[in-house]
Coordinates of C-alpha atoms and ligand atoms in Angstrom, one line a residue:
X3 CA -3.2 31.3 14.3
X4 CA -0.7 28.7 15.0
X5 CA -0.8 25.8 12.0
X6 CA -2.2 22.5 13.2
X7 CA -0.2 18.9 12.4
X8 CA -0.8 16.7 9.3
X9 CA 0.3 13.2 11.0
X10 CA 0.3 10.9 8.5
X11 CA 0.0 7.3 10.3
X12 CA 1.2 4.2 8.8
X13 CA -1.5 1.9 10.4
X14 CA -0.2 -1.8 9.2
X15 CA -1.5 -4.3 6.9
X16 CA -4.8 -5.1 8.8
X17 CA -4.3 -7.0 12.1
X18 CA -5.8 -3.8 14.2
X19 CA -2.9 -5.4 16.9
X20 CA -0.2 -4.5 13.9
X21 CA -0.8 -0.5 14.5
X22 CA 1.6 1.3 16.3
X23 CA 1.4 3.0 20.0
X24 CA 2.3 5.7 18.4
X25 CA -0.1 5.9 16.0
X26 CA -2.9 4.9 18.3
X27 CA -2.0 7.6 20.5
X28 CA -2.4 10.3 17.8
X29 CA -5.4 8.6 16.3
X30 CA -7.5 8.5 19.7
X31 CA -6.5 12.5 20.2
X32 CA -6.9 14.0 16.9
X33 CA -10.1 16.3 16.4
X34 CA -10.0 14.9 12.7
X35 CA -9.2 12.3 10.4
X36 CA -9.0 11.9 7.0
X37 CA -8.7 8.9 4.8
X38 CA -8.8 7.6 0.8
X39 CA -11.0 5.6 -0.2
X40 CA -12.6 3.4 -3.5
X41 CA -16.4 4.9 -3.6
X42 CA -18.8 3.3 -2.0
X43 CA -16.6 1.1 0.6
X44 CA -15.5 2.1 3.7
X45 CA -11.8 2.5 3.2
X46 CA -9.5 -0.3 4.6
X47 CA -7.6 2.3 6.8
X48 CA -10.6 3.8 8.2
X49 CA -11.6 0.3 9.0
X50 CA -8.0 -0.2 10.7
X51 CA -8.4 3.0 13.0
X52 CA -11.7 2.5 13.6
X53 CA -10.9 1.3 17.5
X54 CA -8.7 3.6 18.0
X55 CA -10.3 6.7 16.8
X56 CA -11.6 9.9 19.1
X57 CA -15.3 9.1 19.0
X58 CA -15.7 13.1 19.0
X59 CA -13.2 13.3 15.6
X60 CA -14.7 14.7 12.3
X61 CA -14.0 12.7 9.4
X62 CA -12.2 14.1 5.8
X63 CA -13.0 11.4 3.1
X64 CA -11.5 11.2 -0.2
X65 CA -13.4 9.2 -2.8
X66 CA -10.9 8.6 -5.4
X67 CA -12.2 9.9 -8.8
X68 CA -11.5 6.1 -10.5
X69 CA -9.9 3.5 -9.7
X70 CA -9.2 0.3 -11.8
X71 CA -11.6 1.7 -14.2
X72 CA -9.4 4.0 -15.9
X73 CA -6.3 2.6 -17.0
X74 CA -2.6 4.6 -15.8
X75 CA -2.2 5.1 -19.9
X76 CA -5.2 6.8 -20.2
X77 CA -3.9 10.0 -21.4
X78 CA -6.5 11.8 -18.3
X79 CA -5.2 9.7 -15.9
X80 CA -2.3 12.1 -14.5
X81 CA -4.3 15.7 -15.0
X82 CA -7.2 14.0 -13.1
X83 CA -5.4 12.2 -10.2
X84 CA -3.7 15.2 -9.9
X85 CA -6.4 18.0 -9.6
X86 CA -7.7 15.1 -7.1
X87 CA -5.0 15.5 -4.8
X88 CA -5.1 19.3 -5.2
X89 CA -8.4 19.2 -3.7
X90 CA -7.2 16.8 -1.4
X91 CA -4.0 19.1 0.3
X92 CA -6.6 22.1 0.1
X93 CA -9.0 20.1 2.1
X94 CA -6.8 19.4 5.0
X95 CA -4.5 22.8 4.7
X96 CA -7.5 24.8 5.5
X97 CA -7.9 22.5 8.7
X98 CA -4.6 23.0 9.6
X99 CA -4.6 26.6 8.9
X100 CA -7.7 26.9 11.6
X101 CA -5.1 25.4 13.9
X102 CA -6.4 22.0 13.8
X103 CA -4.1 18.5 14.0
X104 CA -5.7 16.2 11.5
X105 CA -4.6 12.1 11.6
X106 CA -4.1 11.1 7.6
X107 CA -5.0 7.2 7.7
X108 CA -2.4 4.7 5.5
X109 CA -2.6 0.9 5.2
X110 CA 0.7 -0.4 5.8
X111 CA 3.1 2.0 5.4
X112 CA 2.7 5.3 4.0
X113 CA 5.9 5.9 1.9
X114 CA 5.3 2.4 0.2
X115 CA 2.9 2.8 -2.6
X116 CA 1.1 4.8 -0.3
X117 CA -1.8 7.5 -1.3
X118 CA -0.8 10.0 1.1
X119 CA 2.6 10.7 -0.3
X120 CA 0.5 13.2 -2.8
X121 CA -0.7 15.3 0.2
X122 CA 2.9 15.3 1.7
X123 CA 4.4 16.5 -1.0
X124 CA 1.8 19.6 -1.5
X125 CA 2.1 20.5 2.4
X126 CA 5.1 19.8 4.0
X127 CA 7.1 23.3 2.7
X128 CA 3.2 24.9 4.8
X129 CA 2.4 23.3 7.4
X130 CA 4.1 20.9 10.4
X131 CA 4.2 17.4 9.3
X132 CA 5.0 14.1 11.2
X133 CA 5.3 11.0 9.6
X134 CA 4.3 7.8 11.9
X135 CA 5.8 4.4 10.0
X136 CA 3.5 1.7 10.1
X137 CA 4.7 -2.4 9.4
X138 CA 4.3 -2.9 5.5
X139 CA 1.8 -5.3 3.6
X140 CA 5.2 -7.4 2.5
X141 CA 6.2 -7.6 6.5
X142 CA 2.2 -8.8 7.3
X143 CA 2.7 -11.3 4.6
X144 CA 5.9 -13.2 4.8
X145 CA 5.2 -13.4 8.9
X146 CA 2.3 -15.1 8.0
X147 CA 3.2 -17.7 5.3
X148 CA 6.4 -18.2 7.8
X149 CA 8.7 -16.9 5.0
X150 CA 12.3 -15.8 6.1
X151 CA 13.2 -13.6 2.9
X152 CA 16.9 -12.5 2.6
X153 CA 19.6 -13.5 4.2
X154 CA 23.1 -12.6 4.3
X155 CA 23.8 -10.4 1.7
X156 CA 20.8 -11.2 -0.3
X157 CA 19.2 -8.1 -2.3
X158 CA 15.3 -8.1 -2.0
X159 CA 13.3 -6.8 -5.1
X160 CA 9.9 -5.1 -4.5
X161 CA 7.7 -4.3 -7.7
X162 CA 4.2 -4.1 -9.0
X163 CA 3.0 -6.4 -11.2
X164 CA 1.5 -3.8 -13.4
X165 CA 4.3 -3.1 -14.7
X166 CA 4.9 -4.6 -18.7
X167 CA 6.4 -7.8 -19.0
X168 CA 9.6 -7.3 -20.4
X169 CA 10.5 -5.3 -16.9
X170 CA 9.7 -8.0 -15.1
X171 CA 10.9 -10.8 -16.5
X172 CA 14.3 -8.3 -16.4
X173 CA 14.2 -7.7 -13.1
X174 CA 12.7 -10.8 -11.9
X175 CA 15.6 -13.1 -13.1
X176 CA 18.3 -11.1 -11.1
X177 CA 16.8 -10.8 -7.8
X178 CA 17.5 -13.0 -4.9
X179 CA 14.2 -12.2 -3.1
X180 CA 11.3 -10.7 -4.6
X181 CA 7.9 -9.5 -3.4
X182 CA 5.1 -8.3 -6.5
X183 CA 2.4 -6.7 -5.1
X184 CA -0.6 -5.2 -7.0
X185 CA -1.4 -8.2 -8.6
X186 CA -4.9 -7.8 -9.7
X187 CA -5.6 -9.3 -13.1
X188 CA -2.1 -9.7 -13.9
X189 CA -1.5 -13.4 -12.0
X190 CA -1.8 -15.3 -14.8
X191 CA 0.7 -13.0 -17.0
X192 CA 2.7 -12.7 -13.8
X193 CA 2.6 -16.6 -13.8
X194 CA 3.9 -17.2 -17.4
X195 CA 6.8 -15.0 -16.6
X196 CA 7.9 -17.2 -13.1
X197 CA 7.7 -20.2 -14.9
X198 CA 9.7 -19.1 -17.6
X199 CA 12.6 -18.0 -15.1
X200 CA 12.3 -21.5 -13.0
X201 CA 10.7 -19.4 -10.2
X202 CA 7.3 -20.8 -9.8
X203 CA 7.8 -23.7 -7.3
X204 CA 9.4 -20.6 -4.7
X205 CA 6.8 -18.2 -5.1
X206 CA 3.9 -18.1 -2.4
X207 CA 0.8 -16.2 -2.6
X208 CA -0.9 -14.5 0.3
X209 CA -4.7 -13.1 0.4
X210 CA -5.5 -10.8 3.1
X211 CA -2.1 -11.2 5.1
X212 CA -3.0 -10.5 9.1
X213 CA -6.4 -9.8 8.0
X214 CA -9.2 -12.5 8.9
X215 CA -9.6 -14.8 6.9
X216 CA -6.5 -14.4 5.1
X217 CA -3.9 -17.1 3.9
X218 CA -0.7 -17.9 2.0
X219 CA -0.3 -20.9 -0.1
X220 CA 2.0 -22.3 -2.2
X221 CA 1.8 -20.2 -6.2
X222 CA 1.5 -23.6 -8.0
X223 CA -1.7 -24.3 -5.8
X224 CA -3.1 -21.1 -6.9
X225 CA -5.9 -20.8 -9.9
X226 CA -5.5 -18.1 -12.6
X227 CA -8.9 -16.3 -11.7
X228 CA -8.3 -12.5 -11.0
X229 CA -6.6 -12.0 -7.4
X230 CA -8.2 -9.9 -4.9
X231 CA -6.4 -6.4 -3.9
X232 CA -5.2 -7.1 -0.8
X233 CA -2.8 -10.1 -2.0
X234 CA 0.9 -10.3 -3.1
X235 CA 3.7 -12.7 -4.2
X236 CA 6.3 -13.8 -2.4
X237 CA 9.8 -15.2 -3.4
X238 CA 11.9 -16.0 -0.6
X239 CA 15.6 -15.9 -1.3
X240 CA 18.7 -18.7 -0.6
X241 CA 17.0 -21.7 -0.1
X242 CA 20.4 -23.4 1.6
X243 CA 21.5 -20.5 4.1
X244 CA 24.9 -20.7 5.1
X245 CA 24.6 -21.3 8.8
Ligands
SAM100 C1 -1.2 0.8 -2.8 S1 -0.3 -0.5 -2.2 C2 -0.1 -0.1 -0.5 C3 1.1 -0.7 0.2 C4 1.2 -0.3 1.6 N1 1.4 1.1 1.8 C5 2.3 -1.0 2.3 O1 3.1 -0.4 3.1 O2 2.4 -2.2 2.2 C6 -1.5 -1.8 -2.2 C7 -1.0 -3.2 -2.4 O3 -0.4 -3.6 -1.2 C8 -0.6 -5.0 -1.1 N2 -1.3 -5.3 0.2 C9 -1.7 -4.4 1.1 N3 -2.2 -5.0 2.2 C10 -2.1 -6.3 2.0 C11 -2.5 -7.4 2.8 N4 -2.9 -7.3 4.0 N5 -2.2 -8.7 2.3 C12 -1.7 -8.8 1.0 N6 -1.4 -7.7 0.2 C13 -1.6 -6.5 0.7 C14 -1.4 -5.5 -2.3 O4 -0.5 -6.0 -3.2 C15 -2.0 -4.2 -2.7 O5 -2.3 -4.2 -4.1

């Protein structure tokens, strides 16, 4: 039996517009599709693909074992995430292995953060692989708060804001351009650190880039509460471009 295709598809950072023809194509022919998601929701990829998906497709879905509720230093955070995507790759490998293409669903794109970088690295020495870009979260978002980010030979800086403080606030003060994403709980921490460097009056937040409903607005406007997943930081680069 001839070994099906794991396409992992990059499908954008919400707009359904924002997904590829590529990846539409794929999505609308493939006899299944599989997708992570939080327990209980419905996946913000699945929700991405879901006009462009073969009505006859089965669906593979992959409930995370935990999500914000056990922290990264929890010493069973790595054994457990891992047998997860063990599961995971054995779950679609024995699709392919019947000779079946199956469509792996990623918000944005998947070699950015991006859960399905576990599965590719446990099939792509067995079975065909193809992987479809997609436009990242940090594209979606400065397009939308109308943020030109680096020009010239500007550097750009991308990090999560979950990392500790210290590494941030090292970072932070020798990039031109930076984008934080994750943010989560850690705005306010995240905050202390931009003011301290002089970069709070730059920085832009955006909730829900492309998505409805979303928005960017200036940090400084922003209250501490807890941000919402889908959000990020921005910090556009040279303010005084040269031409
Ligand atoms: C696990 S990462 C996935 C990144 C994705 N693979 C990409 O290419 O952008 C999830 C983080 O991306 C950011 N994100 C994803 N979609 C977003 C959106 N539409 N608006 C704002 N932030 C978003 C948030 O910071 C979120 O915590």
């Amino acid at each position: 039996m001839t070994s099906g295709t794991l396409h992992i598809l990059g499908l954008g950072p919400g707009d359904p517009e924002l997904v590829t023809l590529k990846a539409a194509r794929i999505l609308g022919a493939a006899p299944v599709f599989a997708h992570f998601a939080k327990r209980g929701r419905t996946g913000h990829a699945r929700g991405i693909a879901a006009p462009h998906l073969n009505p006859a497709a089965e669906e593979l879905r992959f409930d995370y074992p935990f999500t914000m509720d056990l922290p990264v230093t929890d010493p069973r955070y790595f054994p457990e995430m891992g047998a997860f995507y063990d599961r995971c790759a054995e779950t679609l490998s024995a699709c392919l292995a019947a000779g079946q293409d199956v469509a792996l669903l990623c918000e944005g794109d998947p070699f950015l953060y991006g859960s399905a970088m576990y599965p590719f690295d446990r099939l792509r020495h067995r079975h065909p692989v193809q992987v479809v870009p997609g436009i990242t979260a940090m594209s979606g978002c400065w397009s939308v708060a109308e943020a030109p980010m680096v020009h010239g030979d500007d550097t750009l800086l991308v990090l999560p804001a979950t990392m500790d403080s210290d590494s941030l606030r090292t970072r932070l003060q020798q990039a031109d351009a930076a984008v934080v994403m994750k943010l989560g709980r850690h705005l306010p921490r995240l905050r202390g650190i931009l003011d301290e460097l002089g970069l709070t009056a730059r920085a832009l937040y955006v909730e829900r880039g492309t998505m409805e409903g979303g928005h960017a607005v200036p940090l400084a406007g922003r209250d501490d509460s807890p941000a919402p997943y889908f959000s990020l930081l921005l910090i556009p680069g040279r303010q005084d471009p040269r031409c």
